[in-house]
C-alpha angles and dihedrals in degrees: 000000000000130000096261094063089051088051093050093051094239125251096325086062093039092060094054097050122053090206095054096044088055085053089047093048093049090047093057112018094097095053088048093050090049087051091052093042091060092058104041136035103201117094094213092049090048093050093048096045094052089052092052091051094057091046086056088057086071096062098036105038091106090062092065112115113185094204088062097058151288128323089246090057089046088051092050090057091056088043094058089052094051092046094045088050093051093054094049089052092050087051094057099045113110098198123042096217088071088073093068097045119119097004115144113241116258120221118233095257091048090055094046092050092048094047090050089057093046087054093050093049094047092105086057091056092049088052091049090050088055090060092054095104093054125103109265093252099050090043090056096053094041093052094051093045104036098033113018089044095228118153117248091257094053094047087055095049089046091050096041093236134122117271091239089053090054090050090051091046089047093053097046090047090052092050093050094047092048091049088047091051092051089053095048103073124157113273116250114275112230092205116116107260094242089053092041113108111235110263127212090214110050120204113275096034121114120269102268094208094061096037088058091052093045090051093049104142118257119204124196 
């Protein structure tokens, strides 16, 4: 957290002053949109969820604790709840048309801009997909640390758990992913050896995508 955030008083001050809230929004909207774009691939959904996250800030501003992490990490905790709620809502819907009801219309430029962001974050969505086999708690810690680049301390704060719990879950997640990477080797290629193109990942080697996520850096 930098000095500018301290001077502005953080989220609690922002929700009391429209000017400060606009500054808060502009300071964090790109990071929040990137977070959302790693989890959805529709521009309308990405725009709606980003707006909902900042609306949720109005009710949650009092919960921010500077000593537990940055404003961005705190926002990621809110964002996870908003995205999870949206997924549950969609799962309960009986008719697909309900998914689009009440949405504001996006201008063509808005859609193009969000689609560019979605394209840029596609590696993050693939990384998150690689975590799908993990238990929910371990998956949550791993995605915040390896994909969203939070520290262990910030991930623990975002999830409302102790740091030691976050470290244990991170260790278990990495162990499981390394084991899965060793199992997911490329299938045997029936092509005769001379006609077979050179492969950067020979059979019998660990899946590089899973290893990349498993080795995602964890800072204190």
